[in-house]
Short mmCIF file of C-alpha atoms and ligand atoms in Angstrom, two decimals:
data_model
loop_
_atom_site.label_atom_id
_atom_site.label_comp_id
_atom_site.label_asym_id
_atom_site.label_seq_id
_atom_site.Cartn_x
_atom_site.Cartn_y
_atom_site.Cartn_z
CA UNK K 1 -22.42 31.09 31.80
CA UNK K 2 -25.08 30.37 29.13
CA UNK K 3 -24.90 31.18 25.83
CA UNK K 4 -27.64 32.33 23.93
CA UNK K 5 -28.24 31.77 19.89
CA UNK K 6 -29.70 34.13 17.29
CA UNK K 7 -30.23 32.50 13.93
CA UNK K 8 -30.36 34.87 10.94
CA UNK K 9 -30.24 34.35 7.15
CA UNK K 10 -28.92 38.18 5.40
CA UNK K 11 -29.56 39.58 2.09
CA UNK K 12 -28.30 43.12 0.13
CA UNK K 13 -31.15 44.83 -1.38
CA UNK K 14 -28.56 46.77 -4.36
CA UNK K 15 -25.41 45.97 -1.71
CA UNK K 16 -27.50 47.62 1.33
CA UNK K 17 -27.68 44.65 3.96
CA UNK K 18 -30.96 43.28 5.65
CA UNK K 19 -29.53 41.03 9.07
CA UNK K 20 -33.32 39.11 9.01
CA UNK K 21 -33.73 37.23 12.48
CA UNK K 22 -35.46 33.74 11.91
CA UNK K 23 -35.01 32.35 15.58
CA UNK K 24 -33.77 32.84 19.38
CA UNK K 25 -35.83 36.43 20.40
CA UNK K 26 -37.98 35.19 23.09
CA UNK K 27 -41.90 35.14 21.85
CA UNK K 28 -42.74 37.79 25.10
CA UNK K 29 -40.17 40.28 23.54
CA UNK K 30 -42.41 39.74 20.37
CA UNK K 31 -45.64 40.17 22.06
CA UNK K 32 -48.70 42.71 20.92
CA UNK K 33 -51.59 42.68 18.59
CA UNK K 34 -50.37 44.81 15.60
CA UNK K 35 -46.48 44.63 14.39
CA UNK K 36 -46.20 48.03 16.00
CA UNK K 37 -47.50 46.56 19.32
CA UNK K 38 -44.75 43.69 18.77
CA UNK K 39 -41.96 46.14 17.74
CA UNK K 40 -42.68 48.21 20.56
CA UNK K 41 -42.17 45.58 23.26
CA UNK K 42 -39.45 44.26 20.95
CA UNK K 43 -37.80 48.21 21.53
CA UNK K 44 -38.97 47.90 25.27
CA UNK K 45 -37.46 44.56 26.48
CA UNK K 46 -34.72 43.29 23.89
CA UNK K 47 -33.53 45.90 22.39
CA UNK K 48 -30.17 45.08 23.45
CA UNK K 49 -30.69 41.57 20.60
CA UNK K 50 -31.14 44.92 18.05
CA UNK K 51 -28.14 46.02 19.89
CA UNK K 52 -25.68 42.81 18.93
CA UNK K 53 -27.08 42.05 15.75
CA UNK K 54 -26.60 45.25 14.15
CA UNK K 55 -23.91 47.09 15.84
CA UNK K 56 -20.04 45.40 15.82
CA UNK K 57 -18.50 43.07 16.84
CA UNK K 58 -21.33 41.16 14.94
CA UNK K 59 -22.76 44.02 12.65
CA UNK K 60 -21.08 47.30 11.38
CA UNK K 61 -22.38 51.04 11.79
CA UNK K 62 -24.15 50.91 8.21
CA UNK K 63 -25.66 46.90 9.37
CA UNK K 64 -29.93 46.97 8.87
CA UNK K 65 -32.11 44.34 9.91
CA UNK K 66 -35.52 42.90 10.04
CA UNK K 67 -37.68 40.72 12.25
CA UNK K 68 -40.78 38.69 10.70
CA UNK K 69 -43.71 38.31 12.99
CA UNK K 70 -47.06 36.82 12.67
CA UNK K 71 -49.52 38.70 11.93
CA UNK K 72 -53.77 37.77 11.33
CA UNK K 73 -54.11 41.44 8.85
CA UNK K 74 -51.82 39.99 6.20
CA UNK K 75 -49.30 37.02 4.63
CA UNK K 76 -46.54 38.57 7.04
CA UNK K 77 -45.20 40.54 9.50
CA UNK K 78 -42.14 42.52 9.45
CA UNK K 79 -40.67 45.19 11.47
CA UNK K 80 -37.21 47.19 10.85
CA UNK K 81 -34.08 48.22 12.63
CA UNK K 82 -30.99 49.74 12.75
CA UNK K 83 -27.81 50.22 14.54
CA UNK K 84 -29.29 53.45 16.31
CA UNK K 85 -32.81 52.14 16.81
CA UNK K 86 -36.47 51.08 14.23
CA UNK K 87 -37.91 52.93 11.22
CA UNK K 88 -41.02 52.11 10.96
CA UNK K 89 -41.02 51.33 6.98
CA UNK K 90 -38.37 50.21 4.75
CA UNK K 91 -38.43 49.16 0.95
CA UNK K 92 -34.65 47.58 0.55
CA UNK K 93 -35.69 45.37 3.51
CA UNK K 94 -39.26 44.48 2.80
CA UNK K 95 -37.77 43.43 -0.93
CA UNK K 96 -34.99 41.65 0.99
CA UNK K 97 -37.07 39.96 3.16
CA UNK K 98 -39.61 38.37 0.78
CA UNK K 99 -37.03 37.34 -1.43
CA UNK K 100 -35.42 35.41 1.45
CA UNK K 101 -38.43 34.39 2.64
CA UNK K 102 -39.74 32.69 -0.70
CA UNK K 103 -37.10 31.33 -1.57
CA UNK K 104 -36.83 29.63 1.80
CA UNK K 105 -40.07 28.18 1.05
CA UNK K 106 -41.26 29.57 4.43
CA UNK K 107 -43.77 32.54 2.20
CA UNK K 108 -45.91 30.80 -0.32
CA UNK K 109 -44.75 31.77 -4.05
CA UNK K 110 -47.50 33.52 -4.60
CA UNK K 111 -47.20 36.97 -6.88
CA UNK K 112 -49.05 39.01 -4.63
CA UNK K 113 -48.63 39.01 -0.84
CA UNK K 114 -49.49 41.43 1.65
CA UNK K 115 -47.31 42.67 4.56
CA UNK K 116 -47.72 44.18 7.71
CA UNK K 117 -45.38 46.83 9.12
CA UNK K 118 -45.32 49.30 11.88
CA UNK K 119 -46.06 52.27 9.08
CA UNK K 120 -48.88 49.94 8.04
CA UNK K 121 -49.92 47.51 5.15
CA UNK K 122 -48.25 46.87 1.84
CA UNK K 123 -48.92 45.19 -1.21
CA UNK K 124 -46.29 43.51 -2.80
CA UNK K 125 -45.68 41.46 -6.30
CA UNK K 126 -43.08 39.08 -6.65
CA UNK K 127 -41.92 37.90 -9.51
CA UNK K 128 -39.88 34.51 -9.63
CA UNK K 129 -38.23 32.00 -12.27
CA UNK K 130 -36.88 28.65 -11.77
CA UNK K 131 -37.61 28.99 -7.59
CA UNK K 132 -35.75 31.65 -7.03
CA UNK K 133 -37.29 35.41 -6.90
CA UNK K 134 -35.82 37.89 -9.41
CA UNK K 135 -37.37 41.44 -8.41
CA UNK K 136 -39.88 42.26 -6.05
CA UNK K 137 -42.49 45.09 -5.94
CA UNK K 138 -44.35 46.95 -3.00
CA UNK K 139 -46.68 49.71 -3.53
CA UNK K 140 -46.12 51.92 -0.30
CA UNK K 141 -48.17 52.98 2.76
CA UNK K 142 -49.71 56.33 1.75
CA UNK K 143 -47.27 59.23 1.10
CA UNK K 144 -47.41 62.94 1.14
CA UNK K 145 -45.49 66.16 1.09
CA UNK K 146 -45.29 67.57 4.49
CA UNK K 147 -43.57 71.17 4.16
CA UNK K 148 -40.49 72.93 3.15
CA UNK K 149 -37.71 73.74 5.76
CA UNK K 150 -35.23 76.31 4.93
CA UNK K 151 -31.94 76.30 6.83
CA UNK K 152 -28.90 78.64 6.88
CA UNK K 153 -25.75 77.14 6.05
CA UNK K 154 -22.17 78.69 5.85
CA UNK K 155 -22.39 78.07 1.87
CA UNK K 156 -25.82 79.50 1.97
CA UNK K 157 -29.47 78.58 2.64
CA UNK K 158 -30.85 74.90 1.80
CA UNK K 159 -34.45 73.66 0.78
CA UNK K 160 -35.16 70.79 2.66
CA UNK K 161 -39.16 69.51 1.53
CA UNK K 162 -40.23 67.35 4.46
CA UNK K 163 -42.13 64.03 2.94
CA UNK K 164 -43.64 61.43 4.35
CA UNK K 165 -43.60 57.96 2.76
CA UNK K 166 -43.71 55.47 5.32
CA UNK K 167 -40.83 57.40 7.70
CA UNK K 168 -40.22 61.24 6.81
CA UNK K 169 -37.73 62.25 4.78
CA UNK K 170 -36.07 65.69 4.14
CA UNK K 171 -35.39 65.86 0.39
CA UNK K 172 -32.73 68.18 -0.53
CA UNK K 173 -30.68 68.71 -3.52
CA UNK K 174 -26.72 68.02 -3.33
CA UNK K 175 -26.05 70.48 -4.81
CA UNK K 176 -27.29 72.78 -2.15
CA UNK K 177 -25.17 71.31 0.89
CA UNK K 178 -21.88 71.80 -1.33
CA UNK K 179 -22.02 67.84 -2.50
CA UNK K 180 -21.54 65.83 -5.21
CA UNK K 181 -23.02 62.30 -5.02
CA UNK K 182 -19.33 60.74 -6.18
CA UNK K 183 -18.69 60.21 -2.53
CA UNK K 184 -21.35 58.82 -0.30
CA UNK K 185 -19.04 59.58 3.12
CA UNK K 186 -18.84 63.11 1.84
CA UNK K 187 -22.68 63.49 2.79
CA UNK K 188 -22.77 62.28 5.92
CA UNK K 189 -21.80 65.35 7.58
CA UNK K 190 -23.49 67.44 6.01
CA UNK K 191 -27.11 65.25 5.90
CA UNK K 192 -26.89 64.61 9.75
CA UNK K 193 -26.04 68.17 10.44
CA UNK K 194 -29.26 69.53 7.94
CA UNK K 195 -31.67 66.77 9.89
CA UNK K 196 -30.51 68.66 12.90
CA UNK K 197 -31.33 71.83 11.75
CA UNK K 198 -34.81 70.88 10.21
CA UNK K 199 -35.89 68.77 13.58
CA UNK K 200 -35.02 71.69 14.99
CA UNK K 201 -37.71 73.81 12.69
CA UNK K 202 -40.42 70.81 14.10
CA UNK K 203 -42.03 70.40 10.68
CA UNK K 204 -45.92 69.15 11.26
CA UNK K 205 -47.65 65.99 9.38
CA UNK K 206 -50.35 67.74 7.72
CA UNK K 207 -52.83 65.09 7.70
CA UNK K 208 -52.57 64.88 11.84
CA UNK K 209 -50.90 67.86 12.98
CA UNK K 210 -48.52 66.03 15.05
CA UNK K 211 -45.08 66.62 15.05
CA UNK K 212 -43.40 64.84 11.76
CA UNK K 213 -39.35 63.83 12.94
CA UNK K 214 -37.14 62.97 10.28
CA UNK K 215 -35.52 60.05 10.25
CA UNK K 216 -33.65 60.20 7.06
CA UNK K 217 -32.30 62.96 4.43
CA UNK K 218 -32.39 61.97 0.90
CA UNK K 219 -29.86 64.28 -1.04
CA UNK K 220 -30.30 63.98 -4.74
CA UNK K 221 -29.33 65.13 -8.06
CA UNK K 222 -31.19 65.64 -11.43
CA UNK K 223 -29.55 62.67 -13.04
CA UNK K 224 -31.63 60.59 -11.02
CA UNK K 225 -28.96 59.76 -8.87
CA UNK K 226 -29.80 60.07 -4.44
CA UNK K 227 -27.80 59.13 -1.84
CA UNK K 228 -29.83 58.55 1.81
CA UNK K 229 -28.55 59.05 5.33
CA UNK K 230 -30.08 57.67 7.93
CA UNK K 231 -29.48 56.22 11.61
CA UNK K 232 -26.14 57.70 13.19
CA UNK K 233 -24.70 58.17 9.83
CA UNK K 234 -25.49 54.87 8.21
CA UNK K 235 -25.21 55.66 4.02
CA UNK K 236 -27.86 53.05 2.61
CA UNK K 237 -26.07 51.60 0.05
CA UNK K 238 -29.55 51.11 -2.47
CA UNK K 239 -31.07 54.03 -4.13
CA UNK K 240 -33.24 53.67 -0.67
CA UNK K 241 -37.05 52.07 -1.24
CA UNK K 242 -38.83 54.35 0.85
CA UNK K 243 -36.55 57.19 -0.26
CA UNK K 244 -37.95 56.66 -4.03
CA UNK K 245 -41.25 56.81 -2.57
CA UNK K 246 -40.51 59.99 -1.08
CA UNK K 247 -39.01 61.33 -4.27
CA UNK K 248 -41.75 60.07 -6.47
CA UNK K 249 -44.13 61.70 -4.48
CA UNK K 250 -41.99 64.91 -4.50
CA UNK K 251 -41.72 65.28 -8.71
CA UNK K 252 -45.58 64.37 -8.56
CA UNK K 253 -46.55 66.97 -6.06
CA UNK K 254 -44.15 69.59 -8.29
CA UNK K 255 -46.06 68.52 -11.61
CA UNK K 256 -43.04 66.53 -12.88
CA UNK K 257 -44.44 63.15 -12.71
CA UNK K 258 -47.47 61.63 -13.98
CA UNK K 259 -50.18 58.76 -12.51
CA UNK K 260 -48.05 56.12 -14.21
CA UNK K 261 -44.82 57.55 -15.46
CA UNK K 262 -41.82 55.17 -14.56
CA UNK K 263 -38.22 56.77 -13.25
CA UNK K 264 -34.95 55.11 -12.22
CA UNK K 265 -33.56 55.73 -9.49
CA UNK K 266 -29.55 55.16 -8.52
CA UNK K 267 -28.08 54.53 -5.10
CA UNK K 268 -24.69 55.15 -3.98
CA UNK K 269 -23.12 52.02 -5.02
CA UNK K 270 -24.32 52.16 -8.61
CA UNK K 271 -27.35 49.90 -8.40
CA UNK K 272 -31.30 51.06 -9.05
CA UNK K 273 -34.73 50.93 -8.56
CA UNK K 274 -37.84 51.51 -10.52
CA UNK K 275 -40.96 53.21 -9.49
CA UNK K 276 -44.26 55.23 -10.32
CA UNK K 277 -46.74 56.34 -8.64
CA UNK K 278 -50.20 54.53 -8.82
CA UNK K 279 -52.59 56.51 -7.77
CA UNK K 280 -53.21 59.82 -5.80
CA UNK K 281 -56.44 60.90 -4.48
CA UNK K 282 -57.02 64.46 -2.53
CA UNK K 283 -57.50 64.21 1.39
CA UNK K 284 -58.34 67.33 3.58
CA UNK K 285 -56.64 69.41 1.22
CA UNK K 286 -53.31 66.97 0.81
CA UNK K 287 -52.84 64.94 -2.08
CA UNK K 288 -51.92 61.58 -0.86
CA UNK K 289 -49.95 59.42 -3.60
CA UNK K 290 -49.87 55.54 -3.49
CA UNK K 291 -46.33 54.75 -4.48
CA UNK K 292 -44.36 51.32 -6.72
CA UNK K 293 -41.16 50.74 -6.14
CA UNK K 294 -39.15 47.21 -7.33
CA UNK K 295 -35.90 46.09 -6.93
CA UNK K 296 -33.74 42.90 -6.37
CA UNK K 297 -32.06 41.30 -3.50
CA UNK K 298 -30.08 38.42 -2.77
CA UNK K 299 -29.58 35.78 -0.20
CA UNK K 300 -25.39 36.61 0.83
CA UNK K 301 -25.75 33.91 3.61
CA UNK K 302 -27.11 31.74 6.94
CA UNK K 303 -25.58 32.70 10.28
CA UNK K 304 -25.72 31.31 13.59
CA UNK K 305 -24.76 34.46 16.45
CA UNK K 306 -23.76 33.64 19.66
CA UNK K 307 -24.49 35.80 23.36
CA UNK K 308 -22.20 34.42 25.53
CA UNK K 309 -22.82 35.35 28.98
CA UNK K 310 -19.11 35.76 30.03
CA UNK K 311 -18.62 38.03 27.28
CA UNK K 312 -18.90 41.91 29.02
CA UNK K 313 -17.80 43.75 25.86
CA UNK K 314 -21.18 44.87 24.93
CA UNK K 315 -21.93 46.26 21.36
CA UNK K 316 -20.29 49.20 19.79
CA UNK K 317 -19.85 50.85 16.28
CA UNK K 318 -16.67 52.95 15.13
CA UNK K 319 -17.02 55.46 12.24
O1 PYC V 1 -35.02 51.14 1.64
O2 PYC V 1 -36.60 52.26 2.65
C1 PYC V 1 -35.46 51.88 2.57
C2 PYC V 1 -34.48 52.24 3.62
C3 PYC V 1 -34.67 53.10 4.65
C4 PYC V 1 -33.46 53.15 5.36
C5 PYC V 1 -32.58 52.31 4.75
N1 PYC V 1 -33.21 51.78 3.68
#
């Protein structure tokens, strides 16, 4: 039987892993004119590579990964997935990404770069020293406050603000669902079981109408900590880059943050990021923010993944 391989090189974005596949997905699995395009017929026709790269016995139920493409809009392509399926942005990979990327000499150096997602395009700045890249920056896809979902709970009714910044988020404080943030695996219950309830509500995008489906619930407290569930229960391990986008754009839209003002955000695992929001500008009646976030990765290692065809075990994730 023939055996297939998948070459990857990984990074941790503040300990949360990006699985970034350089080689072995066939190009018509990559096929389309926009990285949406491509990660749609990615989705349609290998998902099952997403499949064995993320999920065990090669990945783990909190695994994340990331597939460059080329792209003619900008200096790179990248799409995003996880053990349950894509998001269509994602900070900790996009900074994990470049920095792999640059410092495999296969991105030019340059400080500013433009990437191409499914959500759409992003700036980024990368800073280096002595070849290798020490923080990276991306200023997000547009981002917004959708609307506020209020669910019943045994311990009593949550807030949950919908926000969009690059995937939608519900924001909700900890405190609210009975949580401290001590204990990541403590708010995995309760997160999946309030994106349940406020899918359930079908919260609207208010710059389309359409529907707006959270992906992920950000729970956070006032001491700038936030803790972000996503996926089937996958804890992201990094104060979560498009989480802080959401969040930024939250304290802006409440009058708590100015054009400009930095904050620190900190993930589960102790590590932060930095951001501020550049700009906002009024659309339609919804004021549309233009968020920074930076943070560091690092290369953990190179791996060569085998599909063997006589192995019928499949892919599978426990916990
Ligand atoms: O960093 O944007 C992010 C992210 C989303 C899900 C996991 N990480």
């Amino acid at each position: 039987m023939e055996r297939t391989e998948f070459i990857t090189t990984d990074t941790h974005t503040g300990g949360e892993p990006t699985r970034i596949v350089l080689d072995g997905i066939e190009d018509g699995a990559l096929t389309g004119e926009t990285v949406r395009d491509k990660r749609d017929r990615f989705a349609a026709t290998a998902d099952g590579v997403r499949a064995l790269l993320m999920r065990e016995p090669r990945g783990h139920a909190d695994m994340f990964g990331a597939v460059p493409v080329p792209t003619d809009r900008a200096d790179l392509g990248v799409f995003f997935m996880d053990t349950e399926g894509y998001l269509d942005m994602c900070g900790h990979g996009l900074i994990g990404v470049v920095t792999a990327l640059v410092e495999r000499g296969d991105l030019p150096a340059s400080p500013e770069l433009t990437v191409e997602t499914p959500a759409g395009l992003v700036d980024v700045t990368v800073e280096t020293a002595d070849g290798r890249v020490r923080r990276v920056a991306f200023e997000n896809v547009d981002s917004y406050v959708c609307e506020t979902v209020t669910v019943d709970r045994d311990g009593g009714p949550a807030e949950a603000r919908v926000v969009y910044a690059g995937n939608y988020f519900a924001v909700v404080d900890a405190d609210s669902l009975g949580v401290t943030l001590d204990d990541a695996a403590e708010c995995i219950e309760p997160a999946l079981a309030l994106r349940r309830a406020v899918n359930d509500a079908a919260p609207t995008d208010p710059t389309t109408g359409e529907p707006a489906p959270v992906a992920a619930v950000e729970l956070t407290a006032g001491d700038g900590r936030s803790c972000v569930v996503f996926a089937d229960g996958s804890v992201d391990r990094s104060p979560c880059g498009t989480g802080t986008c959401a969040r930024l754009t939250l304290h802006h839209a409440d009058g708590d943050l100015a054009v400009g003002e930095r904050i620190e955000v900190t993930g589960p695992v102790g590590s932060t990021f930095e951001g501020y929001i550049a700009d906002t500008r009024v659309e339609d009646g919804v004021t549309v923010t233009s968020p920074v976030v930076s943070g560091t990765a690092h290369v953990t290692g190179e791996h060569t993944f085998y599909r063997d065809g006589n192995d019928t075990l499949g892919s599978f994730t426990i916990g």
